[in-house]
Amino acid sequence: MSRVSSLTSNKNHMSQAIKANDPNRRSWVDVPANSDFPIQNIPFGIFSTDGTAPRTATIIGDTVIDLSALARLGYLSDTGAAADVFSTSTLNAFLELGKATWRAVRDRISDIFEADNGELRDNSDHKAQVLSPAHAAQMYLPVQVGDYTDFYASKEHATNVGTMFRDPANALLPNWLHLPVGYHGRASSIVVSGTPLHRPMGQTRPDPEQPPVFGPCRLFDFELEMGYVLGQGKPLGHRIGVNEASDYIFGVTLFNDWSARDIQKWEYVPLGPFLGKNFGSSMSPWIVTLDALEPFRIPAQERLKPILPYLQQEKDGNIDVNLSVLIQPEGGEEEVISRSNFKYMYWSAEQMLAHHTVNGCNVKAGDMFASGTISGPTPDSYGSMLELCWRGTKPITLKDGSERKFLKDGDTLILRGHAEKDGIRIGFGEVNGQVLPAIQ
Ligand code: CA
């Protein structure tokens, strides 16, 4: 815990020193206009091409870069990361190396692919071993998720849900403005983008005057969230301070925390969400580093109540990321149904991590947090069908004329996101998943 004070003072200095974020850098790899992956991004993921084993990669433009090959050829030898770290099927070993090493690797990759650097650019044999077109890459779940915690950190979302299910005058419960509310979710059912999910079966009570029934979920929903991947932890009994927390968070993904609202409604009292949530959560395959998002930091929302010192964060807590939600009906065209922004968070990732560990709870590399549904202030910026259609009372009409109150079988739900400033666009790619019929 002594690290709190020593790390606090030079945070701004550290963020200014991230070489890979230099907006003037250009790559010798082609980057199409509006690409999510310019040389300033350098996210990390796990990929394979035909017949090869899954291994670590990054991406520039539409070109996937095999980091295991790059390391084997000696290009990453001065980064502090052993070459075999990049040849495993998850990022966990890399995450355990810590922020200084992640930053050194990202800076080194930036140097290798900088337009004026010929060391790899002019070596066609090495390029053939390192570069693949993105369309030929199979992407995998990038981390073995140890523990997963779901928060509830958008004030607009918590207010909307409280208004619908409890009392508009007291929509936020008394604790909400004092701590980031969360619960322990299910890590085993987190899947990578592109994985279809069956509509869950379960127990519900559609008629409050009648006994519960068993059957397919009728109120199948998504939740627009961001996922945080932890890079390092602390052992049991040690807390992570709010002003050192960003050193322990590796990066951010798009995250769809699928929800069975009818199952959830009947089961959640008094211990919270269970089978309405644990059948699946989907994440995007590329983890965008917290470092790459530093230029897009903005001040946190105004505190509506004073917060305790252990949650008081010195650096800007929010990140400006445009988010969109799309539905693609089976056989139809995708269509935007909501636009939101990561900046609508009331609680930051650093506050969540500080709160999570303030009692001495241990966390470790590969653990994940989700932000909670990110709803904006207007009805076209809500982050779930529950809110967009206001509990089924305001159906959405899609371009093909069909209506949605919740998701239908065959629908593919897509989340996309990107930060943009001064001509630099740092994107997340997408997370998509199709709803399959229930297995009865
Ligand atoms: Ca959630």
Coordinates of N, CA, C and O in Angstrom, one line a residue, residues 152 154 156-166 217-225 256-266 268 273 276-277 325 327 337-338 372-376 378-396 404-408 413:
Y152 N -22.1 -1.4 -12.1 CA -23.4 -0.9 -12.3 C -23.2 0.6 -12.3 O -23.8 1.3 -11.5
S154 N -23.2 3.4 -14.5 CA -23.8 4.5 -15.3 C -25.0 5.0 -14.5 O -25.9 4.3 -14.3
E156 N -27.2 7.1 -15.4 CA -28.4 7.1 -16.3 C -29.1 5.8 -16.3 O -30.3 5.6 -16.2
H157 N -28.3 4.7 -16.4 CA -28.8 3.3 -16.5 C -29.4 3.0 -15.1 O -30.6 2.5 -15.1
A158 N -28.7 3.3 -14.0 CA -29.2 2.9 -12.7 C -30.5 3.7 -12.4 O -31.4 3.2 -11.8
T159 N -30.5 5.0 -12.9 CA -31.7 5.8 -12.7 C -32.9 5.2 -13.5 O -34.0 5.1 -13.0
N160 N -32.6 4.9 -14.8 CA -33.7 4.3 -15.6 C -34.3 3.0 -15.0 O -35.5 2.9 -14.9
V161 N -33.4 2.1 -14.6 CA -33.9 0.9 -14.0 C -34.6 1.1 -12.7 O -35.7 0.5 -12.5
G162 N -34.1 2.0 -11.9 CA -34.7 2.3 -10.6 C -36.1 2.9 -10.9 O -37.1 2.6 -10.1
T163 N -36.2 3.8 -11.9 CA -37.5 4.4 -12.2 C -38.5 3.4 -12.7 O -39.7 3.4 -12.3
M164 N -38.0 2.4 -13.5 CA -39.0 1.4 -14.1 C -39.4 0.4 -13.0 O -40.6 0.1 -13.0
F165 N -38.5 0.0 -12.2 CA -38.8 -1.1 -11.3 C -39.1 -0.7 -9.8 O -39.7 -1.5 -9.1
R166 N -38.8 0.5 -9.5 CA -39.1 0.9 -8.1 C -39.8 2.2 -8.0 O -41.1 2.2 -8.0
C217 N -36.5 -18.0 -22.1 CA -36.5 -16.5 -21.7 C -37.3 -15.8 -22.8 O -37.1 -16.0 -24.0
R218 N -38.2 -14.9 -22.4 CA -39.0 -14.1 -23.3 C -38.5 -12.7 -23.4 O -38.8 -12.0 -24.4
L219 N -37.7 -12.2 -22.4 CA -37.2 -10.9 -22.4 C -35.7 -10.9 -22.6 O -35.0 -10.6 -21.6
F220 N -35.2 -11.3 -23.7 CA -33.8 -11.5 -24.0 C -33.2 -10.2 -24.4 O -33.6 -9.5 -25.3
D221 N -32.1 -9.8 -23.7 CA -31.6 -8.4 -23.8 C -30.1 -8.4 -23.9 O -29.4 -9.5 -23.6
F222 N -29.5 -7.3 -24.4 CA -28.1 -7.1 -24.3 C -27.8 -6.0 -23.3 O -28.7 -5.3 -22.8
E223 N -26.5 -5.9 -23.0 CA -26.1 -4.7 -22.2 C -24.8 -4.1 -22.8 O -23.8 -4.8 -23.0
L224 N -24.9 -2.9 -23.2 CA -23.7 -2.2 -23.8 C -22.8 -1.8 -22.7 O -23.1 -1.0 -21.8
E225 N -21.6 -2.5 -22.7 CA -20.6 -2.2 -21.6 C -19.2 -2.2 -22.2 O -19.0 -2.6 -23.3
N256 N -20.5 -7.2 -24.2 CA -22.0 -7.3 -24.2 C -22.4 -8.3 -23.1 O -22.1 -9.5 -23.2
D257 N -23.0 -7.8 -22.1 CA -23.4 -8.6 -20.9 C -24.8 -9.0 -21.1 O -25.7 -8.5 -20.5
W258 N -25.0 -10.1 -21.9 CA -26.4 -10.5 -22.3 C -27.2 -10.7 -21.0 O -26.7 -11.2 -20.0
S259 N -28.5 -10.5 -21.1 CA -29.3 -10.5 -19.9 C -30.7 -11.1 -20.2 O -31.3 -10.8 -21.2
A260 N -31.1 -12.0 -19.4 CA -32.5 -12.6 -19.5 C -33.3 -11.9 -18.4 O -33.3 -12.2 -17.2
R261 N -34.0 -10.8 -18.8 CA -34.7 -9.9 -17.9 C -35.8 -10.6 -17.0 O -36.0 -10.3 -15.9
D262 N -36.5 -11.5 -17.7 CA -37.6 -12.2 -16.9 C -37.1 -13.2 -15.9 O -37.6 -13.3 -14.8
I263 N -36.0 -13.9 -16.3 CA -35.4 -14.8 -15.3 C -34.8 -13.9 -14.1 O -35.0 -14.2 -12.9
Q264 N -34.1 -12.8 -14.5 CA -33.4 -12.0 -13.5 C -34.5 -11.4 -12.5 O -34.2 -11.3 -11.3
K265 N -35.6 -10.9 -13.1 CA -36.6 -10.2 -12.3 C -37.1 -11.1 -11.1 O -37.3 -10.7 -10.0
W266 N -37.3 -12.4 -11.5 CA -37.9 -13.3 -10.5 C -36.9 -13.9 -9.5 O -37.2 -14.1 -8.4
Y268 N -33.7 -12.4 -8.5 CA -32.6 -11.6 -8.0 C -32.7 -11.2 -6.5 O -31.7 -10.8 -6.0
P273 N -28.1 -10.8 -9.2 CA -28.3 -11.6 -10.4 C -27.6 -13.0 -10.4 O -26.6 -13.1 -9.7
G276 N -30.0 -15.3 -14.7 CA -30.4 -14.3 -15.7 C -29.2 -13.7 -16.4 O -29.3 -12.9 -17.4
K277 N -28.0 -13.9 -15.8 CA -26.8 -13.3 -16.3 C -25.7 -14.3 -16.7 O -24.8 -13.9 -17.5
V325 N -24.7 0.7 -30.9 CA -25.3 -0.7 -30.8 C -26.1 -0.9 -32.1 O -26.9 0.0 -32.6
I327 N -28.5 -3.8 -34.5 CA -29.1 -5.1 -34.6 C -29.1 -5.5 -36.1 O -29.4 -4.7 -37.0
I337 N -29.3 1.1 -33.4 CA -30.5 1.3 -32.6 C -30.1 2.2 -31.4 O -31.0 2.7 -30.7
S338 N -28.8 2.4 -31.1 CA -28.5 3.3 -30.0 C -27.1 3.9 -30.2 O -26.2 3.2 -30.8
G372 N -20.8 -2.1 -16.4 CA -22.2 -2.0 -16.3 C -22.7 -1.2 -17.5 O -22.0 -0.6 -18.2
T373 N -24.0 -1.4 -17.7 CA -24.6 -0.8 -18.9 C -24.4 0.7 -19.0 O -24.6 1.4 -18.1
I374 N -23.9 1.1 -20.2 CA -23.6 2.5 -20.4 C -24.7 3.2 -21.1 O -24.8 3.2 -22.4
S375 N -25.6 3.9 -20.4 CA -26.7 4.6 -21.0 C -26.4 6.1 -20.9 O -25.8 6.6 -19.9
G376 N -26.7 6.8 -22.0 CA -26.6 8.3 -22.0 C -27.8 8.9 -21.5 O -28.8 8.2 -21.1
T378 N -30.2 10.6 -23.1 CA -31.4 10.7 -24.0 C -31.8 9.3 -24.4 O -31.0 8.4 -24.4
P379 N -33.1 9.2 -24.8 CA -33.6 7.9 -25.1 C -33.0 7.2 -26.3 O -33.0 5.9 -26.4
D380 N -32.3 7.9 -27.1 CA -31.6 7.3 -28.2 C -30.1 6.8 -27.9 O -29.4 6.4 -28.7
S381 N -29.8 7.0 -26.6 CA -28.5 6.7 -26.1 C -28.5 5.6 -25.0 O -27.5 5.4 -24.3
Y382 N -29.6 4.9 -24.9 CA -29.7 3.9 -23.8 C -28.9 2.6 -24.2 O -28.9 2.3 -25.4
G383 N -28.5 1.9 -23.2 CA -27.6 0.8 -23.5 C -28.2 -0.6 -23.3 O -27.5 -1.6 -23.2
S384 N -29.5 -0.7 -23.4 CA -30.2 -2.0 -23.3 C -31.6 -1.9 -24.0 O -32.1 -0.8 -24.1
M385 N -32.1 -3.0 -24.4 CA -33.5 -3.0 -24.9 C -34.5 -2.6 -23.9 O -35.5 -1.9 -24.1
L386 N -34.2 -3.1 -22.6 CA -35.1 -2.7 -21.5 C -35.3 -1.2 -21.5 O -36.5 -0.8 -21.3
E387 N -34.3 -0.4 -21.6 CA -34.4 1.0 -21.6 C -34.9 1.6 -22.9 O -35.7 2.5 -22.9
L388 N -34.3 1.1 -24.0 CA -34.6 1.7 -25.3 C -36.1 1.5 -25.6 O -36.8 2.4 -26.2
C389 N -36.7 0.4 -25.2 CA -38.1 0.1 -25.4 C -38.9 0.3 -24.2 O -40.1 0.0 -24.1
W390 N -38.3 0.9 -23.1 CA -38.9 1.2 -21.9 C -39.8 0.1 -21.4 O -41.0 0.2 -21.3
R391 N -39.2 -1.0 -21.1 CA -39.8 -2.2 -20.5 C -40.9 -2.7 -21.5 O -41.9 -3.2 -21.0
G392 N -40.7 -2.6 -22.8 CA -41.6 -3.1 -23.7 C -42.7 -2.2 -24.2 O -43.6 -2.6 -25.0
T393 N -42.8 -1.0 -23.6 CA -43.9 -0.1 -23.9 C -43.6 0.8 -25.2 O -44.5 1.4 -25.7
K394 N -42.4 0.8 -25.6 CA -42.0 1.7 -26.8 C -41.2 0.8 -27.8 O -40.0 1.0 -27.9
P395 N -41.9 0.0 -28.6 CA -41.1 -0.9 -29.5 C -40.3 -0.1 -30.5 O -40.7 1.0 -30.9
I396 N -39.2 -0.7 -30.9 CA -38.4 -0.2 -32.0 C -38.9 -0.8 -33.3 O -39.1 -2.0 -33.4
R404 N -39.2 -4.7 -32.5 CA -38.5 -5.3 -31.4 C -38.8 -4.6 -30.1 O -38.8 -3.4 -30.0
K405 N -39.1 -5.4 -29.1 CA -39.2 -5.0 -27.7 C -37.9 -5.5 -26.9 O -37.4 -4.9 -26.1
F406 N -37.6 -6.8 -27.3 CA -36.4 -7.4 -26.8 C -35.8 -8.1 -28.1 O -36.3 -7.9 -29.2
L407 N -34.8 -9.0 -27.9 CA -34.1 -9.6 -29.0 C -34.9 -10.8 -29.5 O -35.4 -11.6 -28.7
K408 N -34.9 -11.0 -30.8 CA -35.5 -12.2 -31.4 C -34.5 -13.2 -31.8 O -33.3 -12.9 -32.1
L413 N -26.5 -9.1 -32.5 CA -26.3 -7.9 -31.8 C -24.9 -7.5 -31.9 O -24.0 -8.3 -31.6

